[in-house]
Amino acid sequence: QVQLVESGGGLVQAGGSLRLSCAASGTIFSINAMGWYRQAPGKQRELVAAITSGGDTNYAVSVKGRFTISRDNAKNTVDLQMNSLKPEDTAVYYCNIETRTYRGAAFLYWGQGTQVTVSS
């Protein structure tokens, strides 16, 4: 089993910064993609940013240029640096990883979510 532990959420004023961290532990053979999603009240969960094992990144248009995703393959961690935060970034942020077993089977895991609130 794999566990994801997130940290770094909180309350910040518009224009401020926060850094989210997610650490994966448990029985892990390899991790493919790692990412962050968010879900605001009354809205569907959406992809914020993702990063492959090779370091290729993908960002939602709404956060491009403000957020930066990074990972440490040795530590099985993924971070999301969020700058120039806006009230519309307010949401619960979820860490997500795709693991592979030695036989090639893929599994998706989610963190418990961390609240990010940006005040105007």
Backbone as XML, in Angstrom:
<?xml version="1.0"?>
<chain id="A" units="angstrom">
  <residue number="1" name="GLN">
    <atom name="N" x="0.849" y="-1.189" z="0.000"/>
    <atom name="CA" x="0.000" y="0.000" z="0.000"/>
    <atom name="C" x="0.884" y="1.238" z="0.000"/>
  </residue>
  <residue number="2" name="VAL">
    <atom name="N" x="0.340" y="2.292" z="-0.589"/>
    <atom name="CA" x="1.070" y="3.552" z="-0.701"/>
    <atom name="C" x="0.294" y="4.633" z="0.034"/>
  </residue>
  <residue number="3" name="GLN">
    <atom name="N" x="1.008" y="5.444" z="0.778"/>
    <atom name="CA" x="0.402" y="6.563" z="1.486"/>
    <atom name="C" x="1.000" y="7.867" z="0.968"/>
  </residue>
  <residue number="4" name="LEU">
    <atom name="N" x="0.142" y="8.865" z="0.844"/>
    <atom name="CA" x="0.571" y="10.204" z="0.453"/>
    <atom name="C" x="0.250" y="11.157" z="1.592"/>
  </residue>
  <residue number="5" name="VAL">
    <atom name="N" x="1.233" y="11.930" z="1.996"/>
    <atom name="CA" x="1.034" y="12.907" z="3.059"/>
    <atom name="C" x="1.354" y="14.283" z="2.508"/>
  </residue>
  <residue number="6" name="GLU">
    <atom name="N" x="0.365" y="15.144" z="2.566"/>
    <atom name="CA" x="0.502" y="16.500" z="2.048"/>
    <atom name="C" x="0.710" y="17.484" z="3.186"/>
  </residue>
  <residue number="7" name="SER">
    <atom name="N" x="1.355" y="18.578" z="2.856"/>
    <atom name="CA" x="1.543" y="19.642" z="3.822"/>
    <atom name="C" x="1.721" y="20.960" z="3.089"/>
  </residue>
  <residue number="8" name="GLY">
    <atom name="N" x="1.548" y="22.054" z="3.825"/>
    <atom name="CA" x="1.846" y="23.361" z="3.273"/>
    <atom name="C" x="0.663" y="24.240" z="2.940"/>
  </residue>
  <residue number="9" name="GLY">
    <atom name="N" x="-0.542" y="23.739" z="3.076"/>
    <atom name="CA" x="-1.694" y="24.592" z="2.799"/>
    <atom name="C" x="-1.874" y="25.646" z="3.871"/>
  </residue>
  <residue number="10" name="GLY">
    <atom name="N" x="-2.827" y="26.540" z="3.647"/>
    <atom name="CA" x="-3.094" y="27.565" z="4.642"/>
    <atom name="C" x="-3.809" y="28.758" z="4.059"/>
  </residue>
  <residue number="11" name="LEU">
    <atom name="N" x="-3.794" y="29.832" z="4.818"/>
    <atom name="CA" x="-4.451" y="31.080" z="4.434"/>
    <atom name="C" x="-3.395" y="32.098" z="4.059"/>
  </residue>
  <residue number="12" name="VAL">
    <atom name="N" x="-3.585" y="32.745" z="2.921"/>
    <atom name="CA" x="-2.629" y="33.744" z="2.461"/>
    <atom name="C" x="-3.385" y="34.856" z="1.763"/>
  </residue>
  <residue number="13" name="GLN">
    <atom name="N" x="-2.820" y="36.039" z="1.770"/>
    <atom name="CA" x="-3.441" y="37.155" z="1.070"/>
    <atom name="C" x="-3.133" y="37.074" z="-0.421"/>
  </residue>
  <residue number="14" name="ALA">
    <atom name="N" x="-3.979" y="37.672" z="-1.197"/>
    <atom name="CA" x="-3.760" y="37.729" z="-2.642"/>
    <atom name="C" x="-2.392" y="38.334" z="-2.932"/>
  </residue>
  <residue number="15" name="GLY">
    <atom name="N" x="-1.697" y="37.715" z="-3.879"/>
    <atom name="CA" x="-0.348" y="38.140" z="-4.212"/>
    <atom name="C" x="0.732" y="37.404" z="-3.449"/>
  </residue>
  <residue number="16" name="GLY">
    <atom name="N" x="0.324" y="36.666" z="-2.441"/>
    <atom name="CA" x="1.280" y="35.926" z="-1.618"/>
    <atom name="C" x="1.671" y="34.593" z="-2.231"/>
  </residue>
  <residue number="17" name="SER">
    <atom name="N" x="2.434" y="33.842" z="-1.458"/>
    <atom name="CA" x="2.960" y="32.562" z="-1.932"/>
    <atom name="C" x="2.740" y="31.470" z="-0.896"/>
  </residue>
  <residue number="18" name="LEU">
    <atom name="N" x="2.610" y="30.263" z="-1.398"/>
    <atom name="CA" x="2.568" y="29.071" z="-0.565"/>
    <atom name="C" x="3.315" y="27.967" z="-1.291"/>
  </residue>
  <residue number="19" name="ARG">
    <atom name="N" x="3.834" y="27.027" z="-0.509"/>
    <atom name="CA" x="4.482" y="25.860" z="-1.098"/>
    <atom name="C" x="3.849" y="24.604" z="-0.531"/>
  </residue>
  <residue number="20" name="LEU">
    <atom name="N" x="3.311" y="23.791" z="-1.414"/>
    <atom name="CA" x="2.721" y="22.514" z="-1.019"/>
    <atom name="C" x="3.741" y="21.399" z="-1.231"/>
  </residue>
  <residue number="21" name="SER">
    <atom name="N" x="3.729" y="20.457" z="-0.309"/>
    <atom name="CA" x="4.620" y="19.299" z="-0.428"/>
    <atom name="C" x="3.816" y="18.018" z="-0.252"/>
  </residue>
  <residue number="22" name="CYS">
    <atom name="N" x="4.252" y="16.990" z="-0.946"/>
    <atom name="CA" x="3.592" y="15.685" z="-0.855"/>
    <atom name="C" x="4.670" y="14.616" z="-0.831"/>
  </residue>
  <residue number="23" name="ALA">
    <atom name="N" x="4.601" y="13.747" z="0.169"/>
    <atom name="CA" x="5.579" y="12.669" z="0.301"/>
    <atom name="C" x="4.871" y="11.322" z="0.183"/>
  </residue>
  <residue number="24" name="ALA">
    <atom name="N" x="5.398" y="10.483" z="-0.674"/>
    <atom name="CA" x="4.840" y="9.145" z="-0.862"/>
    <atom name="C" x="5.676" y="8.129" z="-0.102"/>
  </residue>
  <residue number="25" name="SER">
    <atom name="N" x="5.003" y="7.209" z="0.547"/>
    <atom name="CA" x="5.707" y="6.152" z="1.277"/>
    <atom name="C" x="4.965" y="4.839" z="1.122"/>
  </residue>
  <residue number="26" name="GLY">
    <atom name="N" x="5.640" y="3.759" z="1.485"/>
    <atom name="CA" x="5.034" y="2.442" z="1.354"/>
    <atom name="C" x="5.792" y="1.609" z="0.337"/>
  </residue>
  <residue number="27" name="THR">
    <atom name="N" x="5.107" y="0.624" z="-0.197"/>
    <atom name="CA" x="5.727" y="-0.276" z="-1.169"/>
    <atom name="C" x="5.634" y="0.352" z="-2.553"/>
  </residue>
  <residue number="28" name="ILE">
    <atom name="N" x="6.748" y="0.913" z="-3.004"/>
    <atom name="CA" x="6.783" y="1.623" z="-4.278"/>
    <atom name="C" x="7.926" y="1.069" z="-5.117"/>
  </residue>
  <residue number="29" name="PHE">
    <atom name="N" x="7.587" y="0.547" z="-6.302"/>
    <atom name="CA" x="8.628" y="0.088" z="-7.223"/>
    <atom name="C" x="9.123" y="1.254" z="-8.069"/>
  </residue>
  <residue number="30" name="SER">
    <atom name="N" x="8.174" y="1.968" z="-8.659"/>
    <atom name="CA" x="8.536" y="3.161" z="-9.407"/>
    <atom name="C" x="7.328" y="4.088" z="-9.468"/>
  </residue>
  <residue number="31" name="ILE">
    <atom name="N" x="7.599" y="5.362" z="-9.679"/>
    <atom name="CA" x="6.543" y="6.363" z="-9.820"/>
    <atom name="C" x="6.651" y="6.997" z="-11.187"/>
  </residue>
  <residue number="32" name="ASN">
    <atom name="N" x="5.567" y="6.982" z="-11.936"/>
    <atom name="CA" x="5.544" y="7.667" z="-13.214"/>
    <atom name="C" x="5.213" y="9.127" z="-12.988"/>
  </residue>
  <residue number="33" name="ALA">
    <atom name="N" x="4.020" y="9.517" z="-13.274"/>
    <atom name="CA" x="3.623" y="10.911" z="-13.141"/>
    <atom name="C" x="3.266" y="11.243" z="-11.694"/>
  </residue>
  <residue number="34" name="MET">
    <atom name="N" x="3.534" y="12.466" z="-11.344"/>
    <atom name="CA" x="3.115" y="13.024" z="-10.055"/>
    <atom name="C" x="2.424" y="14.340" z="-10.363"/>
  </residue>
  <residue number="35" name="GLY">
    <atom name="N" x="1.420" y="14.667" z="-9.590"/>
    <atom name="CA" x="0.709" y="15.890" z="-9.911"/>
    <atom name="C" x="-0.081" y="16.450" z="-8.757"/>
  </residue>
  <residue number="36" name="TRP">
    <atom name="N" x="-0.608" y="17.626" z="-9.018"/>
    <atom name="CA" x="-1.492" y="18.303" z="-8.069"/>
    <atom name="C" x="-2.794" y="18.645" z="-8.777"/>
  </residue>
  <residue number="37" name="TYR">
    <atom name="N" x="-3.881" y="18.362" z="-8.088"/>
    <atom name="CA" x="-5.220" y="18.716" z="-8.544"/>
    <atom name="C" x="-5.834" y="19.622" z="-7.483"/>
  </residue>
  <residue number="38" name="ARG">
    <atom name="N" x="-6.904" y="20.286" z="-7.867"/>
    <atom name="CA" x="-7.619" y="21.082" z="-6.885"/>
    <atom name="C" x="-9.119" y="21.009" z="-7.143"/>
  </residue>
  <residue number="39" name="GLN">
    <atom name="N" x="-9.853" y="21.239" z="-6.082"/>
    <atom name="CA" x="-11.308" y="21.244" z="-6.189"/>
    <atom name="C" x="-11.866" y="22.368" z="-5.331"/>
  </residue>
  <residue number="40" name="ALA">
    <atom name="N" x="-12.499" y="23.304" z="-5.996"/>
    <atom name="CA" x="-13.151" y="24.412" z="-5.315"/>
    <atom name="C" x="-14.602" y="24.024" z="-5.019"/>
  </residue>
  <residue number="41" name="PRO">
    <atom name="N" x="-15.230" y="24.667" z="-4.047"/>
    <atom name="CA" x="-16.624" y="24.334" z="-3.713"/>
    <atom name="C" x="-17.532" y="24.458" z="-4.929"/>
  </residue>
  <residue number="42" name="GLY">
    <atom name="N" x="-18.309" y="23.424" z="-5.166"/>
    <atom name="CA" x="-19.247" y="23.455" z="-6.269"/>
    <atom name="C" x="-18.643" y="23.222" z="-7.635"/>
  </residue>
  <residue number="43" name="LYS">
    <atom name="N" x="-17.356" y="22.919" z="-7.682"/>
    <atom name="CA" x="-16.684" y="22.712" z="-8.966"/>
    <atom name="C" x="-16.064" y="21.316" z="-9.015"/>
  </residue>
  <residue number="44" name="GLN">
    <atom name="N" x="-15.763" y="20.891" z="-10.238"/>
    <atom name="CA" x="-15.114" y="19.604" z="-10.408"/>
    <atom name="C" x="-13.627" y="19.701" z="-10.096"/>
  </residue>
  <residue number="45" name="ARG">
    <atom name="N" x="-13.066" y="18.568" z="-9.730"/>
    <atom name="CA" x="-11.631" y="18.524" z="-9.503"/>
    <atom name="C" x="-10.916" y="18.742" z="-10.837"/>
  </residue>
  <residue number="46" name="GLU">
    <atom name="N" x="-9.875" y="19.568" z="-10.802"/>
    <atom name="CA" x="-9.152" y="19.881" z="-12.021"/>
    <atom name="C" x="-7.651" y="19.734" z="-11.823"/>
  </residue>
  <residue number="47" name="LEU">
    <atom name="N" x="-6.975" y="19.415" z="-12.909"/>
    <atom name="CA" x="-5.531" y="19.313" z="-12.869"/>
    <atom name="C" x="-4.921" y="20.697" z="-12.738"/>
  </residue>
  <residue number="48" name="VAL">
    <atom name="N" x="-3.981" y="20.831" z="-11.813"/>
    <atom name="CA" x="-3.237" y="22.082" z="-11.663"/>
    <atom name="C" x="-1.890" y="21.971" z="-12.361"/>
  </residue>
  <residue number="49" name="ALA">
    <atom name="N" x="-1.157" y="20.917" z="-12.029"/>
    <atom name="CA" x="0.168" y="20.720" z="-12.620"/>
    <atom name="C" x="0.561" y="19.266" z="-12.482"/>
  </residue>
  <residue number="50" name="ALA">
    <atom name="N" x="1.359" y="18.795" z="-13.422"/>
    <atom name="CA" x="1.839" y="17.424" z="-13.389"/>
    <atom name="C" x="3.272" y="17.388" z="-13.870"/>
  </residue>
  <residue number="51" name="ILE">
    <atom name="N" x="3.994" y="16.353" z="-13.434"/>
    <atom name="CA" x="5.387" y="16.202" z="-13.833"/>
    <atom name="C" x="5.681" y="14.724" z="-14.016"/>
  </residue>
  <residue number="52" name="THR">
    <atom name="N" x="6.344" y="14.397" z="-15.114"/>
    <atom name="CA" x="6.682" y="13.005" z="-15.390"/>
    <atom name="C" x="7.971" y="12.620" z="-14.674"/>
  </residue>
  <residue number="53" name="SER">
    <atom name="N" x="8.299" y="11.342" z="-14.730"/>
    <atom name="CA" x="9.532" y="10.882" z="-14.105"/>
    <atom name="C" x="10.754" y="11.487" z="-14.771"/>
  </residue>
  <residue number="54" name="GLY">
    <atom name="N" x="10.600" y="11.889" z="-16.015"/>
    <atom name="CA" x="11.709" y="12.513" z="-16.724"/>
    <atom name="C" x="11.788" y="14.016" z="-16.542"/>
  </residue>
  <residue number="55" name="GLY">
    <atom name="N" x="10.810" y="14.579" z="-15.829"/>
    <atom name="CA" x="10.859" y="16.011" z="-15.548"/>
    <atom name="C" x="10.016" y="16.878" z="-16.468"/>
  </residue>
  <residue number="56" name="ASP">
    <atom name="N" x="9.304" y="16.288" z="-17.414"/>
    <atom name="CA" x="8.411" y="17.075" z="-18.259"/>
    <atom name="C" x="7.221" y="17.543" z="-17.434"/>
  </residue>
  <residue number="57" name="THR">
    <atom name="N" x="6.840" y="18.796" z="-17.629"/>
    <atom name="CA" x="5.771" y="19.380" z="-16.837"/>
    <atom name="C" x="4.586" y="19.810" z="-17.693"/>
  </residue>
  <residue number="58" name="ASN">
    <atom name="N" x="3.452" y="19.896" z="-17.034"/>
    <atom name="CA" x="2.218" y="20.334" z="-17.677"/>
    <atom name="C" x="1.452" y="21.165" z="-16.664"/>
  </residue>
  <residue number="59" name="TYR">
    <atom name="N" x="0.955" y="22.321" z="-17.092"/>
    <atom name="CA" x="0.252" y="23.218" z="-16.179"/>
    <atom name="C" x="-1.115" y="23.601" z="-16.738"/>
  </residue>
  <residue number="60" name="ALA">
    <atom name="N" x="-2.037" y="23.828" z="-15.837"/>
    <atom name="CA" x="-3.303" y="24.436" z="-16.236"/>
    <atom name="C" x="-3.012" y="25.848" z="-16.720"/>
  </residue>
  <residue number="61" name="VAL">
    <atom name="N" x="-3.767" y="26.296" z="-17.690"/>
    <atom name="CA" x="-3.551" y="27.621" z="-18.248"/>
    <atom name="C" x="-3.657" y="28.691" z="-17.158"/>
  </residue>
  <residue number="62" name="SER">
    <atom name="N" x="-4.561" y="28.480" z="-16.227"/>
    <atom name="CA" x="-4.827" y="29.490" z="-15.204"/>
    <atom name="C" x="-3.668" y="29.683" z="-14.214"/>
  </residue>
  <residue number="63" name="VAL">
    <atom name="N" x="-2.750" y="28.729" z="-14.153"/>
    <atom name="CA" x="-1.656" y="28.844" z="-13.190"/>
    <atom name="C" x="-0.291" y="28.966" z="-13.866"/>
  </residue>
  <residue number="64" name="LYS">
    <atom name="N" x="-0.261" y="28.830" z="-15.168"/>
    <atom name="CA" x="1.019" y="28.880" z="-15.881"/>
    <atom name="C" x="1.706" y="30.214" z="-15.636"/>
  </residue>
  <residue number="65" name="GLY">
    <atom name="N" x="2.976" y="30.139" z="-15.298"/>
    <atom name="CA" x="3.746" y="31.334" z="-15.013"/>
    <atom name="C" x="3.714" y="31.751" z="-13.557"/>
  </residue>
  <residue number="66" name="ARG">
    <atom name="N" x="2.799" y="31.161" z="-12.784"/>
    <atom name="CA" x="2.696" y="31.497" z="-11.357"/>
    <atom name="C" x="3.070" y="30.313" z="-10.469"/>
  </residue>
  <residue number="67" name="PHE">
    <atom name="N" x="2.749" y="29.110" z="-10.926"/>
    <atom name="CA" x="3.013" y="27.906" z="-10.141"/>
    <atom name="C" x="4.160" y="27.115" z="-10.775"/>
  </residue>
  <residue number="68" name="THR">
    <atom name="N" x="4.920" y="26.443" z="-9.926"/>
    <atom name="CA" x="5.994" y="25.585" z="-10.403"/>
    <atom name="C" x="5.945" y="24.245" z="-9.671"/>
  </residue>
  <residue number="69" name="ILE">
    <atom name="N" x="5.909" y="23.179" z="-10.449"/>
    <atom name="CA" x="5.911" y="21.844" z="-9.864"/>
    <atom name="C" x="7.314" y="21.253" z="-9.960"/>
  </residue>
  <residue number="70" name="SER">
    <atom name="N" x="7.701" y="20.527" z="-8.939"/>
    <atom name="CA" x="9.013" y="19.877" z="-8.941"/>
    <atom name="C" x="8.915" y="18.561" z="-8.174"/>
  </residue>
  <residue number="71" name="ARG">
    <atom name="N" x="9.854" y="17.685" z="-8.426"/>
    <atom name="CA" x="9.837" y="16.394" z="-7.734"/>
    <atom name="C" x="11.254" y="15.969" z="-7.378"/>
  </residue>
  <residue number="72" name="ASP">
    <atom name="N" x="11.331" y="15.153" z="-6.368"/>
    <atom name="CA" x="12.601" y="14.559" z="-5.966"/>
    <atom name="C" x="12.414" y="13.057" z="-6.052"/>
  </residue>
  <residue number="73" name="ASN">
    <atom name="N" x="12.961" y="12.452" z="-7.068"/>
    <atom name="CA" x="12.745" y="11.030" z="-7.296"/>
    <atom name="C" x="13.379" y="10.167" z="-6.208"/>
  </residue>
  <residue number="74" name="ALA">
    <atom name="N" x="14.435" y="10.646" z="-5.617"/>
    <atom name="CA" x="15.098" y="9.874" z="-4.565"/>
    <atom name="C" x="14.254" y="9.829" z="-3.291"/>
  </residue>
  <residue number="75" name="LYS">
    <atom name="N" x="13.510" y="10.896" z="-3.054"/>
    <atom name="CA" x="12.712" y="10.992" z="-1.831"/>
    <atom name="C" x="11.232" y="10.702" z="-2.069"/>
  </residue>
  <residue number="76" name="ASN">
    <atom name="N" x="10.839" y="10.500" z="-3.325"/>
    <atom name="CA" x="9.431" y="10.278" z="-3.671"/>
    <atom name="C" x="8.551" y="11.430" z="-3.204"/>
  </residue>
  <residue number="77" name="THR">
    <atom name="N" x="8.991" y="12.625" z="-3.484"/>
    <atom name="CA" x="8.228" y="13.802" z="-3.109"/>
    <atom name="C" x="7.923" y="14.662" z="-4.324"/>
  </residue>
  <residue number="78" name="VAL">
    <atom name="N" x="6.845" y="15.404" z="-4.221"/>
    <atom name="CA" x="6.480" y="16.361" z="-5.256"/>
    <atom name="C" x="6.014" y="17.635" z="-4.567"/>
  </residue>
  <residue number="79" name="ASP">
    <atom name="N" x="6.511" y="18.759" z="-5.041"/>
    <atom name="CA" x="6.189" y="20.054" z="-4.460"/>
    <atom name="C" x="5.479" y="20.928" z="-5.484"/>
  </residue>
  <residue number="80" name="LEU">
    <atom name="N" x="4.715" y="21.872" z="-4.972"/>
    <atom name="CA" x="4.063" y="22.858" z="-5.817"/>
    <atom name="C" x="4.314" y="24.237" z="-5.214"/>
  </residue>
  <residue number="81" name="GLN">
    <atom name="N" x="5.142" y="25.018" z="-5.870"/>
    <atom name="CA" x="5.392" y="26.379" z="-5.442"/>
    <atom name="C" x="4.358" y="27.276" z="-6.100"/>
  </residue>
  <residue number="82" name="MET">
    <atom name="N" x="3.596" y="27.974" z="-5.289"/>
    <atom name="CA" x="2.506" y="28.808" z="-5.795"/>
    <atom name="C" x="2.806" y="30.262" z="-5.467"/>
  </residue>
  <residue number="83" name="ASN">
    <atom name="N" x="3.005" y="31.066" z="-6.492"/>
    <atom name="CA" x="3.281" y="32.491" z="-6.327"/>
    <atom name="C" x="2.146" y="33.313" z="-6.913"/>
  </residue>
  <residue number="84" name="SER">
    <atom name="N" x="2.117" y="34.572" z="-6.548"/>
    <atom name="CA" x="1.096" y="35.495" z="-7.072"/>
    <atom name="C" x="-0.301" y="34.897" z="-6.951"/>
  </residue>
  <residue number="85" name="LEU">
    <atom name="N" x="-0.599" y="34.389" z="-5.787"/>
    <atom name="CA" x="-1.876" y="33.706" z="-5.576"/>
    <atom name="C" x="-3.047" y="34.660" z="-5.716"/>
  </residue>
  <residue number="86" name="LYS">
    <atom name="N" x="-4.132" y="34.119" z="-6.239"/>
    <atom name="CA" x="-5.352" y="34.874" z="-6.460"/>
    <atom name="C" x="-6.499" y="34.231" z="-5.667"/>
  </residue>
  <residue number="87" name="PRO">
    <atom name="N" x="-7.526" y="34.998" z="-5.356"/>
    <atom name="CA" x="-8.669" y="34.405" z="-4.643"/>
    <atom name="C" x="-9.251" y="33.190" z="-5.371"/>
  </residue>
  <residue number="88" name="GLU">
    <atom name="N" x="-9.202" y="33.202" z="-6.687"/>
    <atom name="CA" x="-9.744" y="32.069" z="-7.439"/>
    <atom name="C" x="-8.882" y="30.814" z="-7.349"/>
  </residue>
  <residue number="89" name="ASP">
    <atom name="N" x="-7.735" y="30.907" z="-6.707"/>
    <atom name="CA" x="-6.923" y="29.712" z="-6.461"/>
    <atom name="C" x="-7.386" y="28.977" z="-5.202"/>
  </residue>
  <residue number="90" name="THR">
    <atom name="N" x="-8.328" y="29.571" z="-4.490"/>
    <atom name="CA" x="-8.843" y="28.942" z="-3.280"/>
    <atom name="C" x="-9.500" y="27.610" z="-3.606"/>
  </residue>
  <residue number="91" name="ALA">
    <atom name="N" x="-9.043" y="26.560" z="-2.939"/>
    <atom name="CA" x="-9.549" y="25.210" z="-3.198"/>
    <atom name="C" x="-8.868" y="24.237" z="-2.248"/>
  </residue>
  <residue number="92" name="VAL">
    <atom name="N" x="-9.352" y="23.015" z="-2.267"/>
    <atom name="CA" x="-8.618" y="21.920" z="-1.631"/>
    <atom name="C" x="-7.691" y="21.342" z="-2.685"/>
  </residue>
  <residue number="93" name="TYR">
    <atom name="N" x="-6.430" y="21.231" z="-2.350"/>
    <atom name="CA" x="-5.424" y="20.732" z="-3.284"/>
    <atom name="C" x="-5.068" y="19.292" z="-2.928"/>
  </residue>
  <residue number="94" name="TYR">
    <atom name="N" x="-5.051" y="18.455" z="-3.958"/>
    <atom name="CA" x="-4.792" y="17.025" z="-3.777"/>
    <atom name="C" x="-3.549" y="16.607" z="-4.546"/>
  </residue>
  <residue number="95" name="CYS">
    <atom name="N" x="-2.723" y="15.857" z="-3.883"/>
    <atom name="CA" x="-1.562" y="15.243" z="-4.521"/>
    <atom name="C" x="-2.006" y="13.937" z="-5.185"/>
  </residue>
  <residue number="96" name="ASN">
    <atom name="N" x="-1.414" y="13.639" z="-6.309"/>
    <atom name="CA" x="-1.765" y="12.432" z="-7.058"/>
    <atom name="C" x="-0.509" y="11.820" z="-7.648"/>
  </residue>
  <residue number="97" name="ILE">
    <atom name="N" x="-0.369" y="10.508" z="-7.532"/>
    <atom name="CA" x="0.774" y="9.858" z="-8.169"/>
    <atom name="C" x="0.314" y="8.602" z="-8.892"/>
  </residue>
  <residue number="98" name="GLU">
    <atom name="N" x="1.051" y="8.241" z="-9.915"/>
    <atom name="CA" x="0.831" y="6.981" z="-10.623"/>
    <atom name="C" x="2.058" y="6.112" z="-10.402"/>
  </residue>
  <residue number="99" name="THR">
    <atom name="N" x="1.856" y="4.963" z="-9.796"/>
    <atom name="CA" x="2.974" y="4.064" z="-9.562"/>
    <atom name="C" x="2.924" y="2.899" z="-10.537"/>
  </residue>
  <residue number="100" name="ARG">
    <atom name="N" x="4.039" y="2.238" z="-10.698"/>
    <atom name="CA" x="4.135" y="1.034" z="-11.513"/>
    <atom name="C" x="4.746" y="-0.072" z="-10.670"/>
  </residue>
  <residue number="101" name="THR">
    <atom name="N" x="4.182" y="-1.278" z="-10.777"/>
    <atom name="CA" x="4.790" y="-2.419" z="-10.123"/>
    <atom name="C" x="5.894" y="-2.970" z="-11.028"/>
  </residue>
  <residue number="102" name="TYR">
    <atom name="N" x="6.635" y="-3.934" z="-10.517"/>
    <atom name="CA" x="7.711" y="-4.505" z="-11.331"/>
    <atom name="C" x="7.157" y="-5.265" z="-12.529"/>
  </residue>
  <residue number="103" name="ARG">
    <atom name="N" x="5.857" y="-5.594" z="-12.491"/>
    <atom name="CA" x="5.214" y="-6.247" z="-13.625"/>
    <atom name="C" x="4.577" y="-5.250" z="-14.576"/>
  </residue>
  <residue number="104" name="GLY">
    <atom name="N" x="4.656" y="-3.971" z="-14.245"/>
    <atom name="CA" x="4.141" y="-2.952" z="-15.135"/>
    <atom name="C" x="2.722" y="-2.493" z="-14.868"/>
  </residue>
  <residue number="105" name="ALA">
    <atom name="N" x="2.099" y="-3.028" z="-13.831"/>
    <atom name="CA" x="0.742" y="-2.608" z="-13.504"/>
    <atom name="C" x="0.763" y="-1.199" z="-12.926"/>
  </residue>
  <residue number="106" name="ALA">
    <atom name="N" x="-0.227" y="-0.406" z="-13.324"/>
    <atom name="CA" x="-0.294" y="0.995" z="-12.887"/>
    <atom name="C" x="-1.366" y="1.173" z="-11.819"/>
  </residue>
  <residue number="107" name="PHE">
    <atom name="N" x="-1.044" y="2.017" z="-10.856"/>
    <atom name="CA" x="-1.992" y="2.337" z="-9.795"/>
    <atom name="C" x="-1.964" y="3.838" z="-9.533"/>
  </residue>
  <residue number="108" name="LEU">
    <atom name="N" x="-3.142" y="4.387" z="-9.242"/>
    <atom name="CA" x="-3.247" y="5.803" z="-8.901"/>
    <atom name="C" x="-3.533" y="5.954" z="-7.421"/>
  </residue>
  <residue number="109" name="TYR">
    <atom name="N" x="-2.882" y="6.941" z="-6.817"/>
    <atom name="CA" x="-3.103" y="7.220" z="-5.393"/>
    <atom name="C" x="-3.344" y="8.708" z="-5.208"/>
  </residue>
  <residue number="110" name="TRP">
    <atom name="N" x="-4.181" y="9.004" z="-4.214"/>
    <atom name="CA" x="-4.522" y="10.390" z="-3.894"/>
    <atom name="C" x="-4.169" y="10.705" z="-2.452"/>
  </residue>
  <residue number="111" name="GLY">
    <atom name="N" x="-3.751" y="11.949" z="-2.236"/>
    <atom name="CA" x="-3.570" y="12.426" z="-0.886"/>
    <atom name="C" x="-4.900" y="12.807" z="-0.279"/>
  </residue>
  <residue number="112" name="GLN">
    <atom name="N" x="-4.861" y="13.198" z="0.984"/>
    <atom name="CA" x="-6.104" y="13.509" z="1.699"/>
    <atom name="C" x="-6.595" y="14.913" z="1.393"/>
  </residue>
  <residue number="113" name="GLY">
    <atom name="N" x="-5.766" y="15.723" z="0.784"/>
    <atom name="CA" x="-6.148" y="17.089" z="0.451"/>
    <atom name="C" x="-5.677" y="18.082" z="1.491"/>
  </residue>
  <residue number="114" name="THR">
    <atom name="N" x="-5.319" y="19.251" z="1.016"/>
    <atom name="CA" x="-4.905" y="20.337" z="1.906"/>
    <atom name="C" x="-5.571" y="21.621" z="1.430"/>
  </residue>
  <residue number="115" name="GLN">
    <atom name="N" x="-6.120" y="22.362" z="2.367"/>
    <atom name="CA" x="-6.888" y="23.562" z="2.027"/>
    <atom name="C" x="-5.958" y="24.740" z="1.752"/>
  </residue>
  <residue number="116" name="VAL">
    <atom name="N" x="-6.215" y="25.407" z="0.651"/>
    <atom name="CA" x="-5.539" y="26.658" z="0.324"/>
    <atom name="C" x="-6.616" y="27.726" z="0.206"/>
  </residue>
  <residue number="117" name="THR">
    <atom name="N" x="-6.481" y="28.781" z="0.989"/>
    <atom name="CA" x="-7.443" y="29.878" z="0.971"/>
    <atom name="C" x="-6.696" y="31.173" z="0.715"/>
  </residue>
  <residue number="118" name="VAL">
    <atom name="N" x="-7.120" y="31.878" z="-0.334"/>
    <atom name="CA" x="-6.496" y="33.144" z="-0.707"/>
    <atom name="C" x="-7.517" y="34.250" z="-0.484"/>
  </residue>
  <residue number="119" name="SER">
    <atom name="N" x="-7.196" y="35.168" z="0.384"/>
    <atom name="CA" x="-8.103" y="36.269" z="0.680"/>
    <atom name="C" x="-7.797" y="37.479" z="-0.182"/>
  </residue>
  <residue number="120" name="SER">
    <atom name="N" x="-8.829" y="38.210" z="-0.492"/>
    <atom name="CA" x="-8.651" y="39.387" z="-1.375"/>
    <atom name="C" x="-8.334" y="40.640" z="-0.572"/>
  </residue>
</chain>
